[in-house]
mmCIF file of C-alpha atoms in Angstrom:
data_model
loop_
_atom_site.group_PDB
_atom_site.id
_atom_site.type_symbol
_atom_site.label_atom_id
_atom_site.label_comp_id
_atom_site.label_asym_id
_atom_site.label_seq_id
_atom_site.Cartn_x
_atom_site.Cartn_y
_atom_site.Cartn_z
ATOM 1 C CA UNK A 1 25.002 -5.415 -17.444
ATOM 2 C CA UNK A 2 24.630 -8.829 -16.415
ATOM 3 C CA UNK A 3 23.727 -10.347 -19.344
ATOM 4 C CA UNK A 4 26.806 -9.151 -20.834
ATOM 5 C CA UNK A 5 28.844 -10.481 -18.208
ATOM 6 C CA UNK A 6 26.995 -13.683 -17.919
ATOM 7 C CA UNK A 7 24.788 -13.742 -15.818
ATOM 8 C CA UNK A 8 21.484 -15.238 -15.026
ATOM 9 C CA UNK A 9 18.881 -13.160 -13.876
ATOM 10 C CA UNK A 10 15.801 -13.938 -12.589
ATOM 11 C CA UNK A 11 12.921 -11.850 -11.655
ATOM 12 C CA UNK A 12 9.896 -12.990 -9.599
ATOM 13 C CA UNK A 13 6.636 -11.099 -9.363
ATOM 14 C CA UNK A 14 6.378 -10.862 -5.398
ATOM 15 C CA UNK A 15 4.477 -7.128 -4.697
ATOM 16 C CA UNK A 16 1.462 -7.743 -6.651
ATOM 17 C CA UNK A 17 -1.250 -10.314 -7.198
ATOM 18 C CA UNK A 18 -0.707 -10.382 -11.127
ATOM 19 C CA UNK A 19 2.194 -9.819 -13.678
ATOM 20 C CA UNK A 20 1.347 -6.319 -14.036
ATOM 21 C CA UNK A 21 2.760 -6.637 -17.676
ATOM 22 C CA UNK A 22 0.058 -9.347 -18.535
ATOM 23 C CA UNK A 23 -2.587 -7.177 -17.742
ATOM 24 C CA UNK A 24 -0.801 -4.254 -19.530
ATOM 25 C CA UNK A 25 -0.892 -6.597 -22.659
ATOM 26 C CA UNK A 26 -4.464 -7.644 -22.499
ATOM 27 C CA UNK A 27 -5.384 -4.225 -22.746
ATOM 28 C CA UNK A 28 -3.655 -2.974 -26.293
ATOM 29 C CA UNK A 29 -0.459 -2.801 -24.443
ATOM 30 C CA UNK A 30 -1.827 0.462 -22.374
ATOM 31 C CA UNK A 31 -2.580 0.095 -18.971
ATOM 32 C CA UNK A 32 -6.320 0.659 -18.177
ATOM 33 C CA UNK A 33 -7.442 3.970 -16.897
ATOM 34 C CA UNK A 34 -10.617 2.912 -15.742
ATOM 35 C CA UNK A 35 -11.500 0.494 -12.366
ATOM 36 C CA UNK A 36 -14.477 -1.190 -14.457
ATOM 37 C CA UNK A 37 -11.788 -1.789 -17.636
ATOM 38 C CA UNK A 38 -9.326 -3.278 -15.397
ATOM 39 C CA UNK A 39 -12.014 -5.207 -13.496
ATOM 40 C CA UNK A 40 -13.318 -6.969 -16.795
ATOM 41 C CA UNK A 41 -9.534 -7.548 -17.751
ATOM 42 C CA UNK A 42 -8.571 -9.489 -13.765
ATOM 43 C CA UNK A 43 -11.677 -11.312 -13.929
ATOM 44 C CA UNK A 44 -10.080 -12.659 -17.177
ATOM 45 C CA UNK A 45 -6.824 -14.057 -15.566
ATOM 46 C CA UNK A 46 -8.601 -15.792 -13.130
ATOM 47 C CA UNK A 47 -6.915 -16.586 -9.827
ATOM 48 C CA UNK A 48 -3.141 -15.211 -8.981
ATOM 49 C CA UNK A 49 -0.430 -17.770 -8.565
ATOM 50 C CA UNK A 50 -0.178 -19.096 -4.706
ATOM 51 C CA UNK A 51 2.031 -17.316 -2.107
ATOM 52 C CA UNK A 52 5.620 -20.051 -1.539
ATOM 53 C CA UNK A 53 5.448 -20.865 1.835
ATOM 54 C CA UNK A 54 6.775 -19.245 4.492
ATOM 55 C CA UNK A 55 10.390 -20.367 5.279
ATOM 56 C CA UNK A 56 10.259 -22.074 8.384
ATOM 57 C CA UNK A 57 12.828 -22.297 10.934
ATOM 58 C CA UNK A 58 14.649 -25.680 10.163
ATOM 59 C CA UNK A 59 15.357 -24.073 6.754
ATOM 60 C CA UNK A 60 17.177 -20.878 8.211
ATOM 61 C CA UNK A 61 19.044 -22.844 10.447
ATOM 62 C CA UNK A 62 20.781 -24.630 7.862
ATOM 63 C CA UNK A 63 21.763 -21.159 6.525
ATOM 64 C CA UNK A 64 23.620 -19.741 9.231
ATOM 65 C CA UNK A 65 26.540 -18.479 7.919
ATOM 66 C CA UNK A 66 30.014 -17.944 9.821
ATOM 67 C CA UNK A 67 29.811 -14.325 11.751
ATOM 68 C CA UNK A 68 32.809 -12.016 12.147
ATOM 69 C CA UNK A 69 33.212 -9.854 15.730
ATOM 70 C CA UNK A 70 32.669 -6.783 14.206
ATOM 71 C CA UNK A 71 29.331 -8.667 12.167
ATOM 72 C CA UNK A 72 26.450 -5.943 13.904
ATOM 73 C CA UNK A 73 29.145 -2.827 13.563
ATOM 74 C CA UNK A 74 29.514 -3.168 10.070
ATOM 75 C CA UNK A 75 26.069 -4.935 9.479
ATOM 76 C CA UNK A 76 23.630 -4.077 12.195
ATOM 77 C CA UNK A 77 21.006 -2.327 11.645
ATOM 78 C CA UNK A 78 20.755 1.840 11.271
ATOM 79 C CA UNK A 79 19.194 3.901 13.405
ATOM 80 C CA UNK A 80 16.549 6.458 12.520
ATOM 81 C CA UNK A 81 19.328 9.016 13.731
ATOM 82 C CA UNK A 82 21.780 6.932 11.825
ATOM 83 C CA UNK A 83 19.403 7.272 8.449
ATOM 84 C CA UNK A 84 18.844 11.347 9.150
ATOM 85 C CA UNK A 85 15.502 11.104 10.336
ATOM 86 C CA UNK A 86 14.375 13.910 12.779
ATOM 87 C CA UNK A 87 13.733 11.541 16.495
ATOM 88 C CA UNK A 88 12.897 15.022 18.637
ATOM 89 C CA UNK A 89 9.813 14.712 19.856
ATOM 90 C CA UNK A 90 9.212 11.602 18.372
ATOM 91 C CA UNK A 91 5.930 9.580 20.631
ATOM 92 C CA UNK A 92 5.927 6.152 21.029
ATOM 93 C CA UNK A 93 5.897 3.658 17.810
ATOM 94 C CA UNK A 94 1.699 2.735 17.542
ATOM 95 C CA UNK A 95 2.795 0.149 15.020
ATOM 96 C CA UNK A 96 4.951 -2.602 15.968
ATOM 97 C CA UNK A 97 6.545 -4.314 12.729
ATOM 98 C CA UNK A 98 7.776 -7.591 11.108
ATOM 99 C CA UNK A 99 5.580 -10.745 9.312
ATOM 100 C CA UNK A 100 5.179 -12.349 12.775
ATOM 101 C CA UNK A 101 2.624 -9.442 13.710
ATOM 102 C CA UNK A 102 1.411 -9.246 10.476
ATOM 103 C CA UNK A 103 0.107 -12.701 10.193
ATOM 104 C CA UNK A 104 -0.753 -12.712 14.196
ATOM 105 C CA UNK A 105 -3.111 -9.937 12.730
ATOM 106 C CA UNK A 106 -4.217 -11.511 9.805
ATOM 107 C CA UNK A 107 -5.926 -14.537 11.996
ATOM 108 C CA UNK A 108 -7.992 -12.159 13.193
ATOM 109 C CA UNK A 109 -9.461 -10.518 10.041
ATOM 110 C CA UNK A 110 -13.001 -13.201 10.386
ATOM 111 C CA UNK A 111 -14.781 -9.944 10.577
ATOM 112 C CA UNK A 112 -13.911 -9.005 7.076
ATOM 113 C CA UNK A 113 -16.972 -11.675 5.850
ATOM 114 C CA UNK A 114 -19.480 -10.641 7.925
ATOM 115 C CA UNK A 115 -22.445 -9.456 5.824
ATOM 116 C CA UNK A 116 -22.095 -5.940 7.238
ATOM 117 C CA UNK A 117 -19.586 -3.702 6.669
ATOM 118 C CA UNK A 118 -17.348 -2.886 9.400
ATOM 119 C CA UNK A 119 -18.459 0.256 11.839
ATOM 120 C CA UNK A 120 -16.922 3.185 10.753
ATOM 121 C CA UNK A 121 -16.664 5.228 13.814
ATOM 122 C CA UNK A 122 -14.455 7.302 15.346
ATOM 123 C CA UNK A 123 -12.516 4.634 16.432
ATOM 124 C CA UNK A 124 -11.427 3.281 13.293
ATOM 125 C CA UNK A 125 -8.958 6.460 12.895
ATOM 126 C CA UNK A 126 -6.802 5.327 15.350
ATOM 127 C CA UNK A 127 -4.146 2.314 14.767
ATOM 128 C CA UNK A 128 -6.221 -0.419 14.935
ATOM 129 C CA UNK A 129 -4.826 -4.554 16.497
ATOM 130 C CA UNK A 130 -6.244 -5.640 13.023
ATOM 131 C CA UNK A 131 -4.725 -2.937 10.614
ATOM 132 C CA UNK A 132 -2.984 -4.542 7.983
ATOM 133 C CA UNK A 133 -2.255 -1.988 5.562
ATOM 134 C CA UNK A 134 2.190 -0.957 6.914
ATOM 135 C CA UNK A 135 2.636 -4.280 6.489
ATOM 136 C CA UNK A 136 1.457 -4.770 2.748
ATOM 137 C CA UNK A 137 2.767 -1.792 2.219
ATOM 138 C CA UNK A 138 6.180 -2.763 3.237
ATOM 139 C CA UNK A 139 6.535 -6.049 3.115
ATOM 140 C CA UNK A 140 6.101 -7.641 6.105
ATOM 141 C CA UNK A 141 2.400 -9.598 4.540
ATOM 142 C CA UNK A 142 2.187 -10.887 1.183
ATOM 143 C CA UNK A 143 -0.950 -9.461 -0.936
ATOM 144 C CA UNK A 144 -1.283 -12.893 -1.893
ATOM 145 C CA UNK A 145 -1.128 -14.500 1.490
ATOM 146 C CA UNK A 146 -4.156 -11.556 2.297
ATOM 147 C CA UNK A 147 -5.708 -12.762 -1.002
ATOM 148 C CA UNK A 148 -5.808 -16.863 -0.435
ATOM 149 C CA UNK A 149 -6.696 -16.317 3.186
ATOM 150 C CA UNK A 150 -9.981 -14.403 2.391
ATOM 151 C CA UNK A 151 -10.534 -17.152 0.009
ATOM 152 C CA UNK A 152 -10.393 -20.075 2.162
ATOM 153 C CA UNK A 153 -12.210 -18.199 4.796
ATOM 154 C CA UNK A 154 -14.806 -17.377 2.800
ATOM 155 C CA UNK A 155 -14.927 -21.315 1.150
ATOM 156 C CA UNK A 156 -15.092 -22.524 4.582
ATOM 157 C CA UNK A 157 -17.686 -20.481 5.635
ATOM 158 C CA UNK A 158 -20.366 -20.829 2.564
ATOM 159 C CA UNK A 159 -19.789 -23.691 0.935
ATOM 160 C CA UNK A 160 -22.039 -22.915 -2.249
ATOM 161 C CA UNK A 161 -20.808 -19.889 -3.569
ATOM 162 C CA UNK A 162 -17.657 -18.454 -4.997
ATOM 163 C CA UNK A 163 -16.050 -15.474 -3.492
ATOM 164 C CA UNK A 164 -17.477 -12.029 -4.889
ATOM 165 C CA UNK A 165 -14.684 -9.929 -6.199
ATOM 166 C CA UNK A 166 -15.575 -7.129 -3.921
ATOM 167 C CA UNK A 167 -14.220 -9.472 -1.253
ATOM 168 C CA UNK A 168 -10.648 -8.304 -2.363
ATOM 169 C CA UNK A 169 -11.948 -4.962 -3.950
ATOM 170 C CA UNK A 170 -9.129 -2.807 -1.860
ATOM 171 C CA UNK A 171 -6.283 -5.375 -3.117
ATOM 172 C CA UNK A 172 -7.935 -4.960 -6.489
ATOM 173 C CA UNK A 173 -7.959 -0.954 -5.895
ATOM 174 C CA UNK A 174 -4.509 -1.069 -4.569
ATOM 175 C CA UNK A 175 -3.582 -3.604 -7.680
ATOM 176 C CA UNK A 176 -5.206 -0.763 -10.151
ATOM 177 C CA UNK A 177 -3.184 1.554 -8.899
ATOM 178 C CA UNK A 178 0.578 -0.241 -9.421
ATOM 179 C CA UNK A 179 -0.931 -1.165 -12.859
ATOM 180 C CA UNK A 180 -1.820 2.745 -13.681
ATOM 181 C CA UNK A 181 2.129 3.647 -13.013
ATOM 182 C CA UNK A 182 3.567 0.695 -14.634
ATOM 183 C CA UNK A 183 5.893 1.724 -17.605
ATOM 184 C CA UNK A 184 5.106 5.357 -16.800
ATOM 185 C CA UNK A 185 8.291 7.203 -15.920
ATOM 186 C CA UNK A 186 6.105 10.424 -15.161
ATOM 187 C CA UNK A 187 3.645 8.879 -13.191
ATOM 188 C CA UNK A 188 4.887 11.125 -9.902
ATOM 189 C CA UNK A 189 4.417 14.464 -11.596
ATOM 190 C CA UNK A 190 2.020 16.392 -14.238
ATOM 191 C CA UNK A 191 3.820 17.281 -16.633
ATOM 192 C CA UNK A 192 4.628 14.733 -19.336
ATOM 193 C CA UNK A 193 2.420 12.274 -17.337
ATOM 194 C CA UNK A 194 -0.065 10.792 -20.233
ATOM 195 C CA UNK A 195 -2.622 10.017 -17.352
ATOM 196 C CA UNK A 196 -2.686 12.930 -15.628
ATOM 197 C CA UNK A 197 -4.825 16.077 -16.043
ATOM 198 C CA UNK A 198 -2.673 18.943 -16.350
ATOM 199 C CA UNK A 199 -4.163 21.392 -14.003
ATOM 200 C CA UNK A 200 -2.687 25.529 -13.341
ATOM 201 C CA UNK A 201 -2.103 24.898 -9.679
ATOM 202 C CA UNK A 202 -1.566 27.797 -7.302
ATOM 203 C CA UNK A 203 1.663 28.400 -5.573
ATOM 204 C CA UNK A 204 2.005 29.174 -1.731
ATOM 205 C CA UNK A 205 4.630 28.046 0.326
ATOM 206 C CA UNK A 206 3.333 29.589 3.577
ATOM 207 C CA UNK A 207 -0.315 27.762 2.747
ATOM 208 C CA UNK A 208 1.945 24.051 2.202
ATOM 209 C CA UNK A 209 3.633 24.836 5.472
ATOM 210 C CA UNK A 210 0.519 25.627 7.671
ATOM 211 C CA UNK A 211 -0.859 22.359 5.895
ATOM 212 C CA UNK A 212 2.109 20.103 6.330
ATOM 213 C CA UNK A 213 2.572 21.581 9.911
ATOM 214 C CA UNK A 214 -1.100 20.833 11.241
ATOM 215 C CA UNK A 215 -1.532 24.958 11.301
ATOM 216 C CA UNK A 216 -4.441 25.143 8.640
ATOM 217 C CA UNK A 217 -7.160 26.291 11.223
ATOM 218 C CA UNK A 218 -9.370 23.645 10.366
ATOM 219 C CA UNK A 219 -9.658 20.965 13.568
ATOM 220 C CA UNK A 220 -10.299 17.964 11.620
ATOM 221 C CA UNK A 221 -7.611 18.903 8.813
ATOM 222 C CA UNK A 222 -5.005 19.534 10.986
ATOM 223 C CA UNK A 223 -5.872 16.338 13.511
ATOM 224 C CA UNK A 224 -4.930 14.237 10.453
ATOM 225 C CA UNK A 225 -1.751 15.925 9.609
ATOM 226 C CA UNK A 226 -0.528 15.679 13.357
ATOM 227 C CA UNK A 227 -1.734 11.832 13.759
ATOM 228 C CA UNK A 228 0.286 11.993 10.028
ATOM 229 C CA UNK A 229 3.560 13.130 11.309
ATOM 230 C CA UNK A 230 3.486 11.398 14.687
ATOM 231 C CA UNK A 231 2.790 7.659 14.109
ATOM 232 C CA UNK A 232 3.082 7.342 10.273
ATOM 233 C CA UNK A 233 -0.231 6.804 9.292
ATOM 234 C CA UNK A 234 -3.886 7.215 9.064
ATOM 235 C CA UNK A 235 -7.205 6.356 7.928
ATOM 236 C CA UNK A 236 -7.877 5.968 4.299
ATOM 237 C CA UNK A 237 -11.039 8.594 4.567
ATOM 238 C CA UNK A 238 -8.634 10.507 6.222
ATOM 239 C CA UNK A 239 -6.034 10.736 3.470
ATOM 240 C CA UNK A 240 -8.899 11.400 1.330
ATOM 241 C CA UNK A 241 -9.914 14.292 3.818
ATOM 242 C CA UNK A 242 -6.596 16.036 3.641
ATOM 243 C CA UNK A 243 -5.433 15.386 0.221
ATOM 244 C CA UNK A 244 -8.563 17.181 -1.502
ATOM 245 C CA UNK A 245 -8.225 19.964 1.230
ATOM 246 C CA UNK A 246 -4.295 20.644 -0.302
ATOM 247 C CA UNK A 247 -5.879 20.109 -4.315
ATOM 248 C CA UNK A 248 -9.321 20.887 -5.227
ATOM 249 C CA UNK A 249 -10.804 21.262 -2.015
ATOM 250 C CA UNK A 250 -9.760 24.491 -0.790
ATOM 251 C CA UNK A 251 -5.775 25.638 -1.268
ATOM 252 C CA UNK A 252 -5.653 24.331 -4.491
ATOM 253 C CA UNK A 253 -1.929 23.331 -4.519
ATOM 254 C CA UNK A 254 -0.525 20.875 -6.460
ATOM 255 C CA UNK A 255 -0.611 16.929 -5.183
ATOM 256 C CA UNK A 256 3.001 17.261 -5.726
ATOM 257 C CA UNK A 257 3.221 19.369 -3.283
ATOM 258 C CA UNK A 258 1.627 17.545 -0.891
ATOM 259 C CA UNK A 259 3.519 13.387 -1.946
ATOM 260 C CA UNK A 260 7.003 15.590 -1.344
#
């Protein structure tokens, strides 16, 4: 529509390390299906491109532009009431938002290139003052600022070597991933998706409730779900936990089901 009327477009490449499409191409124009395919294929490409810098505050200054009195009534920002979410019962927010806490957290991510892997405890299910993972997710931290930071950290800290590409292996997982769906307008059901196994699920709606709802009988199941619905999010080994209980684990529902 806006070529026909004139006018320029321009698309930038901001929520992934790589043109998705580039690695797309390099692989027969399919995207890969396998980690060590799309490994081999990265490792081609070399580096991404450099996060822009950050705009600083000089720069929005200069943008200010003239404000109305009615400016935060027709502007401001929703509410979760205002946007239909459900606030009864709601607990405190665990997870405070915006780049400013993302990067605050991001200065403290040293630990990352330690030769040991991080403990995983029981601690590590909670929201953690290092968790970075909302704030890729939406937004608020660049992958690429995460990616260049473990770089230079890294550099800096053994100055003979070149990073090891399991240093970013979760961007690369997370990068895999985006690649998988990419020109796939099925990729968030079964049927018709050419990647996905199609699979006779069972169908219970009482046995989704009780799982949605925490109500499964199983503590640790049910822990996650809660923790889940409360603060917005848990543990990776967590999702893992719960997701194969809902599939192949045990109710053997459909991970439709269950992203719904």
């Amino acid at each position: 529509m806006a070529h026909e009327h004139g006018v320029e477009t321009c698309v930038r490449n901001s929520n992934t390390l790589y043109m998705l499409s580039s690695i797309i191409a390099m692989n027969h124009n399919k995207p890969p299906l396998t980690f060590k395919r799309f490994k081999a294929i990265v490792q081609q490409l070399g580096l991404p491109k450099s996060p822009l810098a950050t705009v600083s505050r000089q720069q929005m200054e200069t943008c200010s532009p003239p404000l109305s009195a009615a400016h935060d009534q027709q502007y401001g920002v929703l509410s979760l009431d205002e946007l239909g979410f459900k606030t009864d019962g709601l607990t405190t927010a665990v997870w405070k938002g915006g780049e400013t806490e993302a990067l605050m957290r991001l200065d403290k991510k040293g630990w990352l290139l330690s030769e040991s892997q991080p403990r995983r405890g029981a601690d590590c299910l909670f929201a953690s003052p290092t968790g970075l993972t909302p704030y890729i997710r939406f937004g608020c931290l660049s992958c690429r600022r995460l990616y260049f930071t473990l770089r230079e950290l890294y550099m800096k800290t053994r100055k003979n070597g070149t990073p090891p590409f399991s240093l970013y292996s979760q961007l690369m997982w997370r990068e895999f991933f985006y690649t998988t769906g990419t020109d796939n307008p099925h990729f968030d059901r079964m049927v018709g998706n050419p990647v996905c196994v199609q699979i006779p699920w069972d169908h219970d709606a009482e046995a989704l409730a009780k799982w949605a709802q925490g109500r499964t009988g199983f503590p640790w199941i049910d822990a996650v779900m809660t923790q889940l619905r409360r603060e917005g999010w848990v543990h990776h080994l967590a999702r893992h936990a719960v997701a194969c209980f809902l599939t192949r684990g045990d109710l053997w529902l459909s991970w439709e089901c269950g992203m719904k």
